[in-house]
Structure formats: structure tokens, C-alpha cells
Short mmCIF file of C-alpha atoms in Angstrom, two decimals:
data_model
loop_
_atom_site.label_atom_id
_atom_site.label_comp_id
_atom_site.label_asym_id
_atom_site.label_seq_id
_atom_site.Cartn_x
_atom_site.Cartn_y
_atom_site.Cartn_z
CA MET U 1 25.09 47.00 -61.39
CA ARG U 2 25.47 43.31 -61.16
CA ALA U 3 24.36 41.03 -63.05
CA TYR U 4 21.83 39.41 -60.39
CA LEU U 5 20.17 42.52 -59.93
CA ILE U 6 18.48 42.51 -63.03
CA PRO U 7 16.22 39.32 -63.11
CA VAL U 8 15.05 41.01 -59.94
CA PHE U 9 13.85 44.10 -61.49
CA LEU U 10 12.31 42.24 -64.45
CA LEU U 11 9.66 40.35 -62.43
CA LEU U 12 8.09 43.98 -61.91
CA SER U 13 8.24 44.87 -65.21
CA PHE U 14 4.30 45.10 -66.60
CA HIS U 15 5.42 46.28 -70.19
CA SER U 16 6.16 41.91 -71.27
CA PHE U 17 2.47 42.50 -72.59
CA ALA U 18 -0.07 45.32 -74.04
CA GLN U 19 -1.67 47.33 -71.68
CA GLU U 20 -4.48 49.67 -72.23
CA PHE U 21 -4.91 53.05 -70.80
CA ARG U 22 -8.14 55.87 -70.45
CA PRO U 23 -7.96 58.84 -69.63
CA LEU U 24 -8.50 60.29 -65.71
CA ASN U 25 -11.80 62.57 -65.69
CA PRO U 26 -11.02 65.66 -64.06
CA GLU U 27 -14.50 66.84 -63.09
CA ASN U 28 -13.83 63.29 -60.88
CA THR U 29 -11.12 63.92 -59.59
CA LEU U 30 -8.81 65.65 -56.46
CA LEU U 31 -5.48 67.22 -56.04
CA LEU U 32 -4.58 67.74 -52.04
CA LYS U 33 -1.55 69.29 -52.21
CA THR U 34 0.05 68.24 -48.52
CA SER U 35 2.90 69.78 -47.13
CA GLU U 36 4.51 66.57 -47.88
CA GLY U 37 4.18 66.57 -51.78
CA ASP U 38 0.46 66.13 -54.11
CA VAL U 39 -1.70 63.08 -54.14
CA VAL U 40 -4.41 62.70 -56.48
CA ILE U 41 -7.97 60.73 -56.10
CA GLU U 42 -9.86 59.13 -58.39
CA LEU U 43 -13.22 59.26 -57.23
CA ALA U 44 -16.01 57.04 -56.70
CA PRO U 45 -19.26 58.52 -58.12
CA GLN U 46 -20.52 54.96 -59.36
CA PHE U 47 -20.31 52.96 -56.34
CA ALA U 48 -20.91 55.88 -53.65
CA PRO U 49 -22.48 59.14 -56.01
CA LYS U 50 -24.02 60.75 -52.57
CA HIS U 51 -20.41 60.47 -50.71
CA ALA U 52 -18.52 61.39 -54.07
CA ALA U 53 -21.07 64.70 -53.96
CA GLN U 54 -20.97 65.62 -50.84
CA ILE U 55 -16.83 65.48 -50.40
CA LYS U 56 -16.78 67.36 -54.05
CA SER U 57 -19.00 69.79 -52.50
CA LEU U 58 -16.36 70.72 -49.40
CA VAL U 59 -13.57 70.72 -52.01
CA ARG U 60 -15.19 73.50 -53.75
CA LYS U 61 -15.52 75.11 -51.03
CA GLY U 62 -12.51 74.94 -49.59
CA ALA U 63 -13.42 73.33 -46.65
CA TYR U 64 -10.19 71.11 -46.47
CA ASN U 65 -7.49 73.57 -47.18
CA GLY U 66 -5.23 73.90 -43.98
CA LYS U 67 -6.51 71.23 -42.07
CA SER U 68 -4.39 67.99 -41.31
CA PHE U 69 -3.89 64.37 -40.68
CA TYR U 70 -4.40 64.40 -37.71
CA ARG U 71 -4.78 60.25 -36.91
CA VAL U 72 -1.54 58.48 -38.57
CA ILE U 73 -1.09 54.58 -37.45
CA ASP U 74 1.42 53.56 -40.06
CA GLY U 75 0.49 49.61 -41.40
CA PHE U 76 -3.11 51.01 -40.80
CA VAL U 77 -4.22 54.51 -42.00
CA ALA U 78 -3.99 57.98 -42.03
CA GLN U 79 -7.13 60.07 -41.64
CA GLY U 80 -7.48 63.65 -42.22
CA GLY U 81 -10.57 66.05 -42.57
CA LEU U 82 -11.77 68.90 -40.63
CA GLY U 83 -11.12 67.23 -37.28
CA ASP U 84 -12.27 69.73 -34.08
CA ASP U 85 -13.47 72.27 -36.37
CA ASP U 86 -16.85 72.70 -36.28
CA THR U 87 -18.00 75.68 -37.87
CA ILE U 88 -18.55 73.73 -41.08
CA LYS U 89 -21.04 71.28 -40.16
CA PRO U 90 -21.76 69.10 -43.71
CA PRO U 91 -24.80 66.72 -43.22
CA THR U 92 -23.76 63.18 -42.09
CA LEU U 93 -24.23 60.64 -45.41
CA LYS U 94 -25.62 57.32 -45.32
CA MET U 95 -23.79 54.32 -45.66
CA GLU U 96 -22.81 53.60 -49.67
CA ALA U 97 -20.76 50.68 -48.98
CA GLU U 98 -23.26 47.74 -51.21
CA PHE U 99 -24.54 47.41 -54.79
CA SER U 100 -25.83 45.20 -56.94
CA THR U 101 -24.05 42.75 -59.49
CA GLU U 102 -26.37 43.41 -61.58
CA GLU U 103 -25.36 45.54 -64.78
CA LEU U 104 -22.16 45.87 -63.37
CA ASN U 105 -19.21 45.39 -65.82
CA TYR U 106 -16.02 43.81 -63.90
CA SER U 107 -13.01 41.55 -64.55
CA LEU U 108 -13.02 38.54 -62.04
CA VAL U 109 -9.71 38.36 -59.92
CA GLN U 110 -10.26 35.07 -57.52
CA GLU U 111 -12.82 32.75 -56.08
CA ASN U 112 -13.21 31.59 -53.05
CA ASP U 113 -10.98 34.73 -51.43
CA LEU U 114 -10.11 34.75 -47.82
CA PHE U 115 -12.82 37.91 -47.49
CA ALA U 116 -15.79 36.67 -49.87
CA PRO U 117 -16.52 34.45 -52.40
CA TYR U 118 -15.42 36.64 -55.29
CA THR U 119 -13.25 39.81 -56.01
CA ALA U 120 -12.63 41.98 -59.13
CA PHE U 121 -11.94 44.92 -60.42
CA SER U 122 -14.64 47.51 -62.20
CA ASP U 123 -13.13 50.97 -63.27
CA GLY U 124 -9.88 50.63 -61.53
CA PHE U 125 -11.21 49.62 -58.67
CA ALA U 126 -11.09 46.46 -56.09
CA MET U 127 -14.12 44.76 -55.86
CA ALA U 128 -15.28 42.05 -53.96
CA MET U 129 -18.94 40.11 -54.49
CA ASP U 130 -21.05 37.69 -53.44
CA GLN U 131 -22.41 36.45 -56.63
CA GLU U 132 -25.30 34.38 -55.14
CA LYS U 133 -26.93 37.38 -53.29
CA LYS U 134 -25.75 39.75 -56.33
CA THR U 135 -24.15 42.28 -53.92
CA ALA U 136 -20.95 43.83 -54.30
CA TRP U 137 -18.35 46.03 -52.67
CA LEU U 138 -15.13 48.07 -52.51
CA ALA U 139 -12.83 46.41 -50.88
CA HIS U 140 -10.08 48.30 -48.42
CA CYS U 141 -6.64 47.93 -50.44
CA PRO U 142 -3.41 50.06 -50.10
CA GLY U 143 -4.97 53.44 -51.04
CA THR U 144 -8.43 53.04 -50.57
CA VAL U 145 -10.19 56.37 -49.65
CA ALA U 146 -13.55 55.79 -47.39
CA LEU U 147 -15.44 58.14 -44.89
CA ALA U 148 -14.55 58.31 -41.53
CA ARG U 149 -17.65 57.71 -38.95
CA GLY U 150 -18.72 57.02 -35.73
CA ASN U 151 -20.27 53.75 -34.10
CA ASP U 152 -23.46 54.53 -36.21
CA PRO U 153 -23.02 53.35 -39.70
CA ASP U 154 -24.54 56.69 -41.30
CA SER U 155 -23.00 59.45 -38.84
CA GLY U 156 -19.65 60.06 -40.76
CA SER U 157 -20.14 63.54 -43.14
CA ALA U 158 -16.73 64.87 -44.04
CA ASP U 159 -13.50 63.21 -42.66
CA PHE U 160 -11.28 60.45 -44.46
CA TYR U 161 -9.20 58.23 -44.51
CA ILE U 162 -6.16 56.60 -46.93
CA SER U 163 -5.05 53.20 -46.40
CA ILE U 164 -1.29 52.72 -45.92
CA GLY U 165 -0.87 49.06 -44.94
CA GLN U 166 -1.70 45.21 -45.52
CA ALA U 167 -5.47 46.01 -46.44
CA PRO U 168 -7.77 46.30 -43.83
CA ARG U 169 -10.05 43.72 -45.30
CA TYR U 170 -11.92 43.54 -41.89
CA LEU U 171 -13.33 46.98 -43.03
CA ASP U 172 -15.01 45.84 -46.04
CA ARG U 173 -18.89 46.21 -46.54
CA ILE U 174 -18.60 48.48 -42.93
CA MET U 175 -17.36 51.57 -44.44
CA THR U 176 -18.05 53.68 -47.34
CA ILE U 177 -15.20 54.31 -50.04
CA PHE U 178 -15.39 56.59 -51.88
CA GLY U 179 -11.95 57.02 -54.11
CA ARG U 180 -8.53 55.72 -54.32
CA VAL U 181 -4.88 57.54 -54.63
CA VAL U 182 -3.64 57.18 -58.13
CA TRP U 183 -1.00 59.01 -58.05
CA GLY U 184 1.70 60.16 -55.10
CA MET U 185 0.94 56.89 -52.85
CA ASP U 186 4.84 57.37 -51.84
CA VAL U 187 3.88 60.95 -50.26
CA VAL U 188 0.72 59.45 -48.60
CA GLN U 189 3.57 57.07 -47.17
CA ARG U 190 5.23 60.24 -45.89
CA ILE U 191 2.83 61.57 -43.98
CA LYS U 192 3.95 61.92 -40.45
CA ARG U 193 3.09 59.18 -37.93
CA ALA U 194 1.47 59.77 -34.52
CA LYS U 195 4.40 58.76 -32.20
CA PRO U 196 3.95 55.28 -30.67
CA GLU U 197 3.00 56.68 -27.13
CA GLU U 198 0.08 58.79 -28.99
CA GLY U 199 -2.44 55.96 -29.73
CA GLY U 200 -2.70 57.09 -33.21
CA MET U 201 -3.81 60.69 -32.49
CA ILE U 202 -0.88 63.34 -33.30
CA LYS U 203 -2.12 66.13 -30.76
CA ALA U 204 -0.08 69.11 -31.58
CA VAL U 205 -1.10 70.40 -35.25
CA LYS U 206 2.96 71.60 -35.53
CA ASP U 207 3.77 67.95 -36.05
CA ARG U 208 1.16 67.32 -38.64
CA THR U 209 0.84 66.48 -42.05
CA VAL U 210 -1.18 69.55 -43.44
CA ILE U 211 -3.49 69.78 -46.14
CA ASN U 212 -2.75 73.07 -47.74
CA GLU U 213 -5.17 72.57 -50.52
CA ALA U 214 -7.70 70.19 -51.82
CA LEU U 215 -8.69 70.50 -55.42
CA ILE U 216 -11.32 69.71 -58.24
CA LEU U 217 -8.81 68.79 -60.95
CA SER U 218 -11.12 70.55 -63.50
CA TYR U 219 -10.83 73.60 -61.77
CA VAL U 220 -7.26 73.83 -61.63
CA ASP U 221 -5.95 76.47 -64.97
CA THR U 222 -2.82 73.89 -65.76
CA SER U 223 -1.67 70.49 -64.40
CA PRO U 224 0.59 67.75 -65.25
CA PHE U 225 -1.82 65.23 -63.29
CA LYS U 226 -4.38 66.18 -66.03
CA LYS U 227 -3.38 64.44 -68.68
CA LEU U 228 -2.76 61.10 -66.18
CA GLN U 229 -3.51 58.19 -67.83
CA ILE U 230 -4.98 55.10 -65.79
CA GLU U 231 -4.52 50.92 -66.77
CA LYS U 232 -8.02 49.95 -67.46
CA THR U 233 -9.59 47.14 -65.57
CA SER U 234 -11.48 45.64 -68.40
CA GLY U 235 -10.57 43.59 -71.74
CA LYS U 236 -8.26 41.21 -73.21
CA ALA U 237 -4.73 43.25 -71.79
CA PHE U 238 -5.99 43.53 -68.40
CA ALA U 239 -7.30 39.62 -68.37
CA ASP U 240 -3.75 38.40 -69.89
CA LYS U 241 -2.19 40.92 -67.26
CA LEU U 242 -3.79 38.88 -64.51
CA GLN U 243 -3.44 35.64 -65.77
CA ALA U 244 0.34 36.65 -65.92
CA ARG U 245 0.36 37.00 -62.32
CA ARG U 246 -1.44 33.84 -61.10
CA SER U 247 0.75 31.78 -63.54
CA ARG U 248 4.18 33.29 -63.15
CA SER U 249 6.52 32.01 -66.55
CA HIS U 250 9.83 33.76 -65.87
CA PRO U 251 12.52 31.31 -64.64
CA PHE U 252 12.82 33.54 -61.35
CA PHE U 253 9.54 30.95 -59.70
CA PHE U 254 11.56 28.55 -60.15
CA LYS U 255 9.11 27.01 -57.67
CA LYS U 256 5.48 28.23 -58.85
CA PRO U 257 3.62 29.95 -56.15
CA PRO U 258 -0.41 28.96 -55.72
CA PRO U 259 -2.11 29.97 -58.79
CA VAL U 260 -4.53 32.61 -56.62
CA LEU U 261 -3.87 36.53 -56.65
CA ASP U 262 -4.66 38.65 -53.74
CA VAL U 263 -6.68 41.86 -55.31
CA CYS U 264 -4.97 44.22 -53.48
CA GLN U 265 -1.41 43.19 -54.98
CA VAL U 266 -1.84 43.63 -58.51
CA PRO U 267 -0.56 47.30 -58.94
CA LEU U 268 -2.26 48.81 -61.49
CA ALA U 269 0.19 51.62 -63.89
CA VAL U 270 -0.48 54.72 -64.21
CA LYS U 271 1.29 56.71 -66.59
CA GLN U 272 2.09 60.88 -67.65
CA MET C 1 -12.02 66.78 -31.24
CA ARG C 2 -15.56 65.52 -32.61
CA ALA C 3 -17.40 62.88 -30.59
CA TYR C 4 -17.30 60.49 -33.03
CA LEU C 5 -13.74 60.08 -33.72
CA ILE C 6 -12.86 58.36 -30.83
CA PRO C 7 -15.15 55.57 -31.64
CA VAL C 8 -13.01 54.98 -34.66
CA PHE C 9 -9.64 55.71 -32.57
CA LEU C 10 -10.99 51.93 -30.51
CA LEU C 11 -10.90 49.76 -33.54
CA LEU C 12 -6.84 50.19 -33.00
CA SER C 13 -6.88 49.80 -29.03
CA PHE C 14 -4.65 46.85 -28.47
CA HIS C 15 -5.20 47.41 -24.91
CA SER C 16 -8.65 46.05 -24.21
CA PHE C 17 -6.84 42.38 -23.00
CA ALA C 18 -3.43 41.97 -21.61
CA GLN C 19 -0.17 41.18 -23.58
CA GLU C 20 2.84 40.00 -22.66
CA PHE C 21 6.13 41.12 -24.43
CA ARG C 22 9.45 39.59 -24.72
CA PRO C 23 12.79 41.25 -24.75
CA LEU C 24 14.42 41.58 -27.81
CA ASN C 25 17.92 39.71 -28.21
CA PRO C 26 20.42 43.04 -29.31
CA GLU C 27 22.66 40.01 -30.48
CA ASN C 28 19.82 39.09 -33.03
CA THR C 29 19.02 42.78 -33.63
CA LEU C 30 20.22 45.28 -36.86
CA LEU C 31 20.17 48.68 -36.64
CA LEU C 32 20.45 50.58 -39.50
CA LYS C 33 20.88 54.46 -39.08
CA THR C 34 19.83 55.60 -42.67
CA SER C 35 19.50 58.97 -43.64
CA GLU C 36 15.61 59.29 -43.16
CA GLY C 37 15.81 57.95 -39.84
CA ASP C 38 16.72 54.54 -37.40
CA VAL C 39 15.63 51.20 -38.99
CA VAL C 40 16.05 47.95 -35.85
CA ILE C 41 15.63 44.81 -37.46
CA GLU C 42 15.04 41.35 -35.57
CA LEU C 43 16.65 38.11 -37.71
CA ALA C 44 15.48 34.87 -37.39
CA PRO C 45 18.69 32.75 -37.08
CA GLN C 46 15.91 30.57 -35.72
CA PHE C 47 14.29 30.09 -39.41
CA ALA C 48 17.50 30.71 -41.66
CA PRO C 49 20.69 30.41 -39.67
CA LYS C 50 23.06 30.69 -42.99
CA HIS C 51 22.17 33.85 -44.16
CA ALA C 52 21.53 35.51 -40.19
CA ALA C 53 24.81 34.55 -39.81
CA GLN C 54 26.31 35.67 -42.88
CA ILE C 55 24.28 39.57 -42.61
CA LYS C 56 25.29 39.77 -39.72
CA SER C 57 29.10 39.07 -40.63
CA LEU C 58 28.72 41.66 -43.24
CA VAL C 59 27.76 43.88 -40.83
CA ARG C 60 30.29 43.85 -38.70
CA LYS C 61 32.81 44.10 -41.59
CA GLY C 62 31.06 47.46 -41.98
CA ALA C 63 30.35 46.24 -45.57
CA TYR C 64 26.68 47.99 -46.09
CA ASN C 65 28.14 51.14 -44.76
CA GLY C 66 27.62 54.25 -47.13
CA LYS C 67 25.52 51.96 -49.19
CA SER C 68 21.98 52.84 -50.57
CA PHE C 69 18.55 51.59 -51.24
CA TYR C 70 18.92 51.53 -55.14
CA ARG C 71 15.77 49.94 -55.68
CA VAL C 72 12.48 51.13 -54.76
CA ILE C 73 8.99 51.10 -56.19
CA ASP C 74 5.73 52.19 -53.62
CA GLY C 75 3.62 49.23 -52.80
CA PHE C 76 6.55 46.13 -52.96
CA VAL C 77 9.74 46.35 -52.19
CA ALA C 78 12.59 48.61 -50.78
CA GLN C 79 16.30 47.02 -52.00
CA GLY C 80 19.48 47.88 -50.50
CA GLY C 81 23.07 46.59 -50.40
CA LEU C 82 26.33 46.32 -51.82
CA GLY C 83 24.84 47.36 -55.48
CA ASP C 84 27.77 47.84 -57.84
CA ASP C 85 29.95 48.12 -55.05
CA ASP C 86 31.94 44.70 -56.30
CA THR C 87 35.63 44.79 -53.70
CA ILE C 88 33.49 42.95 -50.94
CA LYS C 89 32.69 39.58 -52.67
CA PRO C 90 30.63 37.52 -50.24
CA PRO C 91 29.71 34.18 -50.72
CA THR C 92 26.34 33.37 -52.76
CA LEU C 93 23.98 31.31 -49.59
CA LYS C 94 22.07 28.92 -50.58
CA MET C 95 17.87 28.87 -50.04
CA GLU C 96 16.81 28.54 -46.31
CA ALA C 97 13.07 29.13 -47.17
CA GLU C 98 11.20 26.05 -46.02
CA PHE C 99 11.28 23.98 -42.70
CA SER C 100 10.03 21.18 -41.01
CA THR C 101 7.23 22.07 -38.39
CA GLU C 102 8.24 18.98 -36.01
CA GLU C 103 9.05 20.57 -32.95
CA LEU C 104 8.21 23.87 -34.09
CA ASN C 105 6.21 26.24 -31.81
CA TYR C 106 3.46 28.28 -33.26
CA SER C 107 0.68 29.84 -32.99
CA LEU C 108 -2.38 29.09 -35.56
CA VAL C 109 -4.02 32.25 -37.40
CA GLN C 110 -5.93 30.58 -40.26
CA GLU C 111 -6.91 27.69 -42.08
CA ASN C 112 -7.05 27.60 -45.51
CA ASP C 113 -5.64 31.15 -46.57
CA LEU C 114 -5.44 32.40 -49.75
CA PHE C 115 -1.79 30.78 -50.17
CA ALA C 116 -1.58 28.20 -47.83
CA PRO C 117 -3.52 25.46 -45.61
CA TYR C 118 -2.15 27.09 -43.18
CA THR C 119 -1.07 30.91 -41.65
CA ALA C 120 0.75 31.18 -37.77
CA PHE C 121 3.28 32.99 -36.12
CA SER C 122 5.96 31.77 -34.75
CA ASP C 123 8.56 33.67 -32.58
CA GLY C 124 7.15 36.53 -33.75
CA PHE C 125 7.21 35.69 -37.67
CA ALA C 126 4.36 35.12 -40.25
CA MET C 127 4.40 32.07 -41.62
CA ALA C 128 2.40 29.87 -43.12
CA MET C 129 2.14 26.05 -43.27
CA ASP C 130 1.63 22.68 -45.27
CA GLN C 131 1.04 20.84 -42.38
CA GLU C 132 0.45 17.55 -44.44
CA LYS C 133 4.11 18.02 -45.83
CA LYS C 134 5.19 19.35 -42.47
CA THR C 135 6.51 21.90 -43.96
CA ALA C 136 6.74 25.95 -43.41
CA TRP C 137 7.98 28.52 -44.37
CA LEU C 138 7.85 32.45 -43.77
CA ALA C 139 5.57 34.73 -45.51
CA HIS C 140 6.18 38.16 -46.82
CA CYS C 141 4.42 40.88 -44.98
CA PRO C 142 5.15 44.45 -44.70
CA GLY C 143 8.24 44.90 -42.90
CA THR C 144 9.98 41.18 -44.01
CA VAL C 145 13.39 41.39 -44.71
CA ALA C 146 14.51 38.92 -47.20
CA LEU C 147 17.63 38.47 -49.27
CA ALA C 148 17.51 39.59 -53.10
CA ARG C 149 18.89 36.64 -55.41
CA GLY C 150 18.92 36.13 -59.49
CA ASN C 151 17.38 33.69 -61.30
CA ASP C 152 19.19 30.56 -59.62
CA PRO C 153 17.58 30.37 -56.00
CA ASP C 154 21.15 30.41 -54.76
CA SER C 155 22.46 33.45 -56.39
CA GLY C 156 22.00 36.10 -53.34
CA SER C 157 24.01 37.14 -50.85
CA ALA C 158 24.19 40.42 -49.44
CA ASP C 159 21.84 42.78 -50.84
CA PHE C 160 17.82 42.68 -49.60
CA TYR C 161 14.25 44.02 -50.12
CA ILE C 162 12.09 44.90 -46.95
CA SER C 163 8.81 44.34 -48.32
CA ILE C 164 6.89 48.26 -47.95
CA GLY C 165 3.14 47.71 -49.79
CA GLN C 166 0.76 44.60 -49.72
CA ALA C 167 1.65 41.68 -48.35
CA PRO C 168 3.38 39.94 -52.00
CA ARG C 169 3.33 36.67 -50.72
CA TYR C 170 3.72 35.28 -54.69
CA LEU C 171 6.99 35.50 -53.48
CA ASP C 172 6.66 32.87 -50.51
CA ARG C 173 9.18 29.89 -51.10
CA ILE C 174 11.38 31.04 -53.60
CA MET C 175 13.10 33.99 -51.39
CA THR C 176 14.43 33.84 -48.29
CA ILE C 177 13.00 35.51 -45.72
CA PHE C 178 15.58 36.30 -42.48
CA GLY C 179 14.34 39.57 -40.75
CA ARG C 180 11.84 41.98 -39.85
CA VAL C 181 11.33 45.73 -38.94
CA VAL C 182 10.49 45.81 -35.19
CA TRP C 183 11.00 49.39 -35.15
CA GLY C 184 10.89 52.58 -37.66
CA MET C 185 8.83 50.96 -40.25
CA ASP C 186 7.74 54.68 -41.01
CA VAL C 187 11.00 55.24 -41.49
CA VAL C 188 11.17 52.47 -44.42
CA GLN C 189 8.31 54.19 -46.00
CA ARG C 190 9.62 57.48 -46.57
CA ILE C 191 12.87 55.73 -48.18
CA LYS C 192 13.55 57.42 -51.23
CA ARG C 193 11.21 56.01 -54.28
CA ALA C 194 12.17 55.45 -57.57
CA LYS C 195 10.69 58.08 -60.45
CA PRO C 196 7.85 56.28 -62.48
CA GLU C 197 9.84 56.34 -65.21
CA GLU C 198 13.21 54.74 -63.94
CA GLY C 199 11.23 51.60 -63.69
CA GLY C 200 12.31 51.01 -59.98
CA MET C 201 16.03 51.34 -60.47
CA ILE C 202 17.28 54.80 -58.74
CA LYS C 203 19.92 55.77 -61.55
CA ALA C 204 21.78 58.93 -59.03
CA VAL C 205 22.99 57.77 -55.85
CA LYS C 206 21.69 61.49 -54.91
CA ASP C 207 18.80 60.46 -55.56
CA ARG C 208 18.79 57.60 -53.66
CA THR C 209 18.20 56.60 -49.25
CA VAL C 210 21.23 55.95 -47.82
CA ILE C 211 22.16 53.22 -44.89
CA ASN C 212 24.83 55.95 -42.99
CA GLU C 213 25.61 52.38 -40.49
CA ALA C 214 24.66 49.09 -40.10
CA LEU C 215 25.07 47.84 -36.56
CA ILE C 216 24.57 45.01 -34.29
CA LEU C 217 22.43 46.66 -31.62
CA SER C 218 24.98 44.51 -28.87
CA TYR C 219 27.45 46.51 -30.68
CA VAL C 220 26.39 49.48 -29.50
CA ASP C 221 27.39 51.17 -26.28
CA THR C 222 23.72 52.55 -25.69
CA SER C 223 20.93 52.67 -27.11
CA PRO C 224 16.57 52.80 -26.85
CA PHE C 225 16.28 50.38 -28.84
CA LYS C 226 18.30 47.69 -25.99
CA LYS C 227 14.69 47.77 -24.50
CA LEU C 228 12.80 47.17 -26.88
CA GLN C 229 9.83 45.01 -25.84
CA ILE C 230 8.40 42.72 -28.22
CA GLU C 231 4.37 41.01 -28.29
CA LYS C 232 4.76 37.38 -27.73
CA THR C 233 3.25 35.75 -30.60
CA SER C 234 2.79 32.66 -28.13
CA GLY C 235 0.46 31.90 -25.24
CA LYS C 236 -2.76 32.68 -24.00
CA ALA C 237 -2.86 36.85 -24.02
CA PHE C 238 -1.88 36.21 -27.86
CA ALA C 239 -4.13 34.10 -28.96
CA ASP C 240 -7.31 36.05 -26.98
CA LYS C 241 -6.11 38.85 -29.68
CA LEU C 242 -6.25 36.62 -32.21
CA GLN C 243 -9.67 35.60 -31.45
CA ALA C 244 -10.66 39.12 -30.74
CA ARG C 245 -9.48 40.18 -34.62
CA ARG C 246 -11.05 37.56 -35.54
CA SER C 247 -14.96 37.96 -33.90
CA ARG C 248 -15.32 42.27 -33.56
CA SER C 249 -17.51 42.53 -30.17
CA HIS C 250 -16.60 46.66 -31.21
CA PRO C 251 -20.28 48.15 -31.79
CA PHE C 252 -18.65 49.72 -34.51
CA PHE C 253 -18.85 47.03 -36.49
CA PHE C 254 -22.40 46.65 -36.52
CA LYS C 255 -22.20 44.01 -39.51
CA LYS C 256 -19.52 41.49 -38.64
CA PRO C 257 -16.75 40.38 -41.05
CA PRO C 258 -15.79 37.00 -41.89
CA PRO C 259 -14.09 35.22 -38.99
CA VAL C 260 -10.95 35.27 -40.95
CA LEU C 261 -7.63 36.32 -39.91
CA ASP C 262 -5.15 37.70 -42.68
CA VAL C 263 -1.78 36.65 -41.12
CA CYS C 264 0.14 39.86 -42.75
CA GLN C 265 -2.81 42.09 -41.11
CA VAL C 266 -2.35 40.99 -37.38
CA PRO C 267 0.00 44.26 -35.72
CA LEU C 268 2.08 43.01 -33.32
CA ALA C 269 2.53 45.73 -30.23
CA VAL C 270 6.32 46.64 -29.58
CA LYS C 271 7.42 49.14 -26.85
CA GLN C 272 10.21 50.70 -25.45
#
């Protein structure tokens, strides 16, 4: 390897400081076995309890098995779910997009974010906050999983999208985020896109990426994903990591970037 | 299809207002024929003339043919180029990351962006500016193509990376952006990632996505890509589009998002 590749590589080393991990809770984790590979999604019952419960109930019933990602736009979203199957009629869900900052534990990321007064992480989820109004909401980042809906805010029930491009933060607060991809984002990025002339919807089922099986991880007998360790977004180690990204000390940065952080550009480590 | 899918779909329709297009200049366009499919890159000689010229010269010599993407981190970059082949020794390039705002045509996107006093588009490229200092620089967005380098700012020569995740804006001004992907970003997203335990570098060549051939589009006899039409980022139609994204009027937005725009979250249309 050329010598000059090494410093570039170092930029990404998150191991220059201590990291703290927590185990993934398998009861709170979905495993999507898709035709492109496996995707692991951590649910957010602490922020969207009714959404997490309904999705889990649908997964237990096998509602997503054999379904597909039918609306996939590169740089935006991969949307899948029941699609035009109306044999299953799950109840619609009331929005659970906002919650109170009281009794909320979080690590502050940025004041005066472009889209919100504050951004933070809480339990691994990127979040935005208006502390004056004591309100917080999960932020749309790459890997965010949220409920699809119609114009009526409370019209979604089962179909969902995964953000696959630059964070569509303009959807914050008006969509209910109920999970995030913690493993297999490379698989999500291989989900087949609609052709440009299709305007986002993939007409032919044969052209779509299929969800062969959706499972709750605790129901799977053996899976390497049960041992996933997720970086903690609280505590000193994480605060130090945020600070190191805000103020780069590596000589590669011959000019210092602005001392700010985009909450969606803080990769969280996961290990097996 | 369920009725409720349709409004979500409408969110993405960029055809509710007039769009203006310009033809792609084939002399200024790279075609990468990779093992995952074709990728079209528009070069930026107006912003990084020496970089564009050297890359074109390397392409003409066939330097990238048979080379690979050897450093690929999901959510960050796909880096490829000569790698450890030292039979070709192109000269190193001086940084061309910043330029004057004088005589620059641009469409303003956002004042008080998180990373810069202003953001804008110029000739299809996302840009940041400090108007007081009369300085501008291209912004790292998904699809940005830039020269890899070592710690020395002027040490890069041939290897390059494509941004594949949330915009790494902390690299703005310290890397030379010389192009952007205008077609085949879905192909770029399929470029094979390093395994988590590899720390970013893909050791075995067989595990890498290969650049079978890199071509300058004007040298290709026939190609459908020669007819690509790129959305113009100047003029009234584009200003209207920015305004429509800044201030959403569709009933889907039952609560209005903040009237701001992330310059990297403004998809530009391309048609054949």
C-alpha cells in the first residue's frame, strides 16, 4: 500500500479512545432476512411505544414475510411492508413523533443545529430538541426506520421506510420514527431502486428486493446477531468521542473544520 | 396500491414545477464501468482545473482500468484508484479546494448553514461560501468525488473517494473535490464494503468492486449517457424549486418544517 493511504485510513479509527458498549436487547430487535442479505433493526419502544408494539405484533404474525420494498429512491428512502396486500388490516396508529425532555437522558451534540435548537443522542437514537418548549423528537438520519403514512398524520399502520441518503430532516416531527438499522446498512444500500422513469415505485414484484422473513431476534434460536454490542451514547467515553470529532487534532486536518457536529454524521460503533 | 401510498409518493415529485436542463458535456465526463455497473461522473474543471486535467490524463492512459475500490466504509466513502500499483507515478497535485466568489455565478441556498456562513449551488455543484472573505469551496455531499491524500495537503495524485453516506462536511476546504456522480449513485451504493473487522481496507482483491474500464465520455463511440440532461442550478425554475422545498405547501406537511435547506439534501434531476 502507498504510504499516503494510511493517514486517510486513520481518520476513521474510532479506537483511539475508549468506547463503551451495551448489549442489544433481542426482544426489542427485528431481523429482516431480505433477498440482499440480513438487516438488524433496533426498535424504539421508549420513544414510540405503540408503534414498536404494533410492528412487533405484525412481525410475530408473519405479516411481512414474502413482502417487498416497493418504493425505493436512491438518496432518499427504501419503503416496504404490506403494500397492496389488504388481507391484513392492522389498525392505524396515532403519531408518536414528539415527547417531553423531562426525565430524558441524553448527550448533547450541537446547539443551533440547522433544523433545531439542539441535537443530542439518547439510547443510541439521534434526536432534536427544543429545550424551551421541553420537547424532543427523533431525527431522520441514514438508517432511520419510520412509519409511512398518507396526508392524515394518523393514517399509517404497517408500511415503513428506511432513510438511505442524506438525512431528510424536513420529515422530523411529522413522521413517527420507531427504529434504526444497527447492522446491515450495506445490505439496505443494495435494496433495488426504482428505475428513474418509474418515479419511485417499482411496478414489477420481480424487480423488487424481497423480505423473505421478518423475525423478532429473541424468537430466533441461534443467531450471531444476538451477541451484537452497540456503542453507548451516554457516559464519558461517548462525550470524549463527540469532542474529538468536534475538534480534530489529527495532523491530516491542516486546517481545522468548524467546531460543530451534524448529529447524523456521528457513526456509532457496533461489534459482534 | 393502497391509497395512502400515493401522497407519500407525491412528496418526491419534482415535476410539479417547470425544470430547466442543460446537456452534459461529454469531454468533461467520466464513465466508470465497474463490476457493479456504470457510473457517470461530471468533472469540475471550473473549480479544480489541474485536478480535472490530471484525472482525465490518467483516464486516457488507462491507468484506472482493472483497478479497484480498496477502502470502502458504509456511510462514509468508497475509495479507489491506483492503490499499491506504483508502476504509474503521476505527479502530486497542489490543493484546489478554495476559490474566489468574485465573478462566480451561484444560486443561494442557505444563510447560516451549520458548517458555513452560506451555501449555494454553482454549475450543479453544492458549495459553501464565506462572502465576507470572498471565498467559496465545494461541499462534501453524497456523490461528491474528491482526491485522496496523506497528511500533506498537496500529496494526492490519482486515488479518489466518492462520498456514500451523510455528508462529511468536516472534510470541506481540506480536500479537493473535482467531480460528482450524476448517474449510477445506486451502483456506487452497491460497491462492496470492507468487513467490519477489516477497519475500512479490503485486503483481498477478489472481495473488491473493480473498475473494469474508466473512459472519458467523448471518447466513447456510442453511449446513452451522452444524451444525459442535467438540471440547471441557475435561473428562476431552480430558485422556485429551492423555495418550494424550503416552504412545503403539500397537505402531507401538517406541521411545517423549519424554513431551511441542507444543500446536500436537494436532489438534482437527471434525465436521458
